[in-house]
Structures are given as C-alpha cells and as structure tokens.
Short mmCIF file of C-alpha atoms in Angstrom, two decimals:
data_model
loop_
_atom_site.label_atom_id
_atom_site.label_comp_id
_atom_site.label_asym_id
_atom_site.label_seq_id
_atom_site.Cartn_x
_atom_site.Cartn_y
_atom_site.Cartn_z
CA UNK J 491 69.26 93.35 109.78
CA UNK J 492 67.54 91.92 112.84
CA UNK J 493 68.35 88.34 113.82
CA UNK J 494 65.81 85.75 112.73
CA UNK J 495 65.27 82.03 113.16
CA UNK J 496 63.22 79.44 111.33
CA UNK J 497 60.02 80.28 113.23
CA UNK J 498 59.94 83.52 111.21
CA UNK J 499 59.26 81.48 108.05
CA UNK J 500 56.08 80.17 109.67
CA UNK J 501 54.94 83.22 111.67
CA UNK J 502 55.82 86.26 109.53
CA UNK J 503 53.01 88.64 108.64
CA UNK J 504 54.36 88.91 105.09
CA UNK J 505 55.11 85.56 103.47
CA UNK J 506 54.56 83.62 100.29
CA UNK J 507 54.70 79.87 99.64
CA UNK J 508 54.97 78.08 96.31
CA UNK J 509 54.43 74.32 96.44
CA UNK J 510 54.71 72.57 93.10
CA UNK J 511 55.00 69.00 91.78
CA UNK J 512 57.89 68.80 89.32
CA UNK J 513 58.29 66.19 86.59
CA UNK J 514 62.03 65.93 87.17
CA UNK J 515 64.17 63.99 89.64
CA UNK J 516 64.82 65.74 92.97
CA UNK J 517 68.58 65.67 92.33
CA UNK J 518 68.11 67.66 89.10
CA UNK J 519 65.98 70.32 90.80
CA UNK J 520 68.49 70.61 93.66
CA UNK J 521 71.37 70.94 91.21
CA UNK J 522 69.54 73.77 89.45
CA UNK J 523 68.91 75.58 92.75
CA UNK J 524 72.61 75.43 93.65
CA UNK J 525 74.14 76.20 90.24
CA UNK J 526 75.97 79.45 89.56
CA UNK J 527 73.51 82.36 89.29
CA UNK J 528 70.42 80.25 90.09
CA UNK J 529 66.92 81.52 89.30
CA UNK J 530 67.89 84.71 87.45
CA UNK J 531 67.25 83.05 84.09
CA UNK J 532 63.55 82.53 84.85
CA UNK J 533 62.66 84.96 87.67
CA UNK J 534 62.21 88.36 86.07
CA UNK J 535 62.65 90.32 89.32
CA UNK J 536 66.01 88.69 90.08
CA UNK J 537 68.91 90.32 88.25
CA UNK J 538 71.64 88.05 89.60
CA UNK J 539 72.54 85.66 92.40
CA UNK J 540 76.23 85.26 93.24
CA UNK J 541 77.64 82.73 95.67
CA UNK J 542 80.16 84.69 97.74
CA UNK J 543 81.65 81.70 99.53
CA UNK J 544 83.40 78.82 97.83
CA UNK J 545 82.17 75.34 97.14
CA UNK J 546 81.18 73.00 98.57
CA UNK J 547 78.08 74.90 99.63
CA UNK J 548 76.62 74.22 103.07
CA UNK J 549 75.93 75.73 106.49
CA UNK J 550 77.54 79.17 106.60
CA UNK J 551 77.43 79.66 102.82
CA UNK J 552 76.88 83.26 101.72
CA UNK J 553 75.49 84.81 98.57
CA UNK J 554 74.39 88.17 97.19
CA UNK J 555 71.12 88.63 95.33
CA UNK J 556 70.38 91.67 93.21
CA UNK J 557 66.79 92.47 92.34
CA UNK J 558 65.06 95.02 90.13
CA UNK J 559 68.04 95.54 87.85
CA UNK J 560 70.42 95.76 90.79
CA UNK J 561 68.44 98.53 92.48
CA UNK J 562 68.29 96.39 95.65
CA UNK J 563 71.14 94.19 96.93
CA UNK J 564 70.56 91.51 99.55
CA UNK J 565 73.45 89.79 101.33
CA UNK J 566 72.41 86.37 102.62
CA UNK J 567 73.79 83.62 104.89
CA UNK J 568 72.67 79.99 105.15
CA UNK J 569 72.32 78.82 108.79
CA UNK J 570 70.64 75.60 107.62
CA UNK J 571 71.65 73.32 104.74
CA UNK J 572 70.66 69.68 104.24
CA UNK J 573 72.40 68.80 100.98
CA UNK J 574 70.05 67.63 98.26
CA UNK J 575 66.95 68.32 100.34
CA UNK J 576 66.62 71.66 102.16
CA UNK J 577 68.35 75.00 102.56
CA UNK J 578 67.36 78.14 104.45
CA UNK J 579 68.91 81.57 104.22
CA UNK J 580 68.52 84.67 106.34
CA UNK J 581 69.16 88.20 105.19
CA UNK J 582 72.27 89.83 106.60
CA UNK J 583 72.06 93.24 104.90
CA UNK J 584 70.01 95.05 102.27
CA UNK J 585 71.11 98.08 100.30
CA UNK J 586 69.15 100.29 100.49
CA UNK J 587 67.95 99.17 103.95
CA UNK J 588 64.39 98.21 102.99
CA UNK J 589 64.11 94.96 104.96
CA UNK J 590 64.37 94.45 108.72
CA UNK J 591 64.19 90.65 108.40
CA UNK J 592 64.19 88.22 105.48
CA UNK J 593 64.34 84.45 105.21
CA UNK J 594 63.72 81.90 102.48
CA UNK J 595 63.41 78.13 102.55
CA UNK J 596 63.96 75.81 99.58
CA UNK J 597 62.66 72.26 100.11
CA UNK J 598 62.98 69.47 97.53
CA UNK J 599 61.32 66.12 98.28
CA UNK J 600 61.40 63.10 95.95
CA UNK J 601 58.02 61.67 94.98
CA UNK J 602 59.50 58.93 92.82
CA UNK J 603 62.56 58.36 90.66
CA UNK J 604 61.59 61.01 88.14
CA UNK J 605 59.27 63.35 90.10
CA UNK J 606 59.62 65.59 93.12
CA UNK J 607 57.90 68.30 95.09
CA UNK J 608 59.53 71.71 95.39
CA UNK J 609 58.39 74.19 98.03
CA UNK J 610 59.75 77.74 98.24
CA UNK J 611 58.82 79.89 101.22
CA UNK J 612 59.79 83.53 101.61
CA UNK J 613 59.11 85.68 104.67
CA UNK J 614 59.99 89.32 105.12
CA UNK J 615 59.53 92.28 107.41
CA UNK J 616 60.15 95.77 106.01
CA UNK J 617 62.01 98.60 107.72
CA UNK J 618 60.43 102.05 108.02
CA UNK J 619 61.94 102.83 104.60
CA UNK J 620 60.57 99.54 103.29
CA UNK J 621 57.08 100.37 104.54
CA UNK J 622 57.04 103.29 102.12
CA UNK J 623 57.42 100.85 99.22
CA UNK J 624 55.42 97.86 100.50
CA UNK J 625 53.51 97.55 97.20
CA UNK J 626 56.84 97.20 95.37
CA UNK J 627 57.99 94.51 97.83
CA UNK J 628 54.74 92.59 97.41
CA UNK J 629 55.04 92.85 93.63
CA UNK J 630 58.63 91.54 93.70
CA UNK J 631 57.78 88.51 95.83
CA UNK J 632 54.60 87.82 93.82
CA UNK J 633 56.61 87.98 90.58
CA UNK J 634 59.23 85.56 91.92
CA UNK J 635 56.53 83.16 93.14
CA UNK J 636 54.73 83.26 89.77
CA UNK J 637 57.96 82.70 87.83
CA UNK J 638 59.03 79.80 90.08
CA UNK J 639 55.64 78.14 89.59
CA UNK J 640 55.73 78.60 85.80
CA UNK J 641 59.31 77.38 85.52
CA UNK J 642 58.93 74.24 87.59
CA UNK J 643 55.41 73.29 86.50
CA UNK J 644 56.68 73.49 82.93
CA UNK J 645 59.65 71.23 83.69
#
C-alpha cells in the first residue's frame, strides 16, 4: 500500500466520521477498543480483529482485520498511539489488493467522570481493482459507522 500520514484522515476524498457522546467513562470505552477482537461483536461487516503484536499495545503495534466473512484481509500498523486517548492506524496490505491507502483514527475524550466523546474517522483510497467495487467499499464503511453509532449511543 502507498505510504500515508495523518493529513490523509483530513483530506481524503473518501472518508467517514462518527462522533458520539457515550454514557460511559472514557477509560471503559478505551478498554473496549483495545480488548482482544474489538468491534467484531457489534460491527456486522467486521469478521475479526486480531492483534498481531504483543501487549502492551502502542506505537508500532500491528493487527489484522478481516471483513465480509474474511473475504478481505487488512494488515494494519499503528504509527500513533496516545494510551487511553487516541490511536491511529495505517493500512500496510490488503488481500485482495482493493485499497491503495487506508487510515483510521480512534479518539476518546472524557466529558466528565462517567461520560465521554468517541470519534472514529476512516479514510480510504481504492486501487484500480477497488474502484470496480466502490459501492461495496462504501457499504462496508457505512455499515461500520452505523454499528459504531448504535453500539456507543446505546451504552
């Protein structure tokens, strides 16, 4: 995949942002986002997420995400990690090669002792192969965004 930096999260042509107030402490939301196999229990498009580097998690951490029943595999690396607050990954490889660039940001900000704000941003750029299935890519990211919103607004 092509190299990317954090400006891609802001400037990408294809991006989605979910910003939600959560009725749970920030530490609880962060713990959920960093548990084993995070998000696959409530995001229908995500089949599994596996941390491929050991704990403690931080800058340089790697993971593999499988979507659509494992039809697509995304290998990811975290160049930015602010424990308990913010993490950003960039895509390293997709199989099949449908994405040229991919990045996601997870931001958790306390509002009070028992409330926080969670913002998830995803940005992607398809390859030529990915362009052929752009509607599928949009549907996957829209599904993840919808499921994140439902899960955390219901918390």
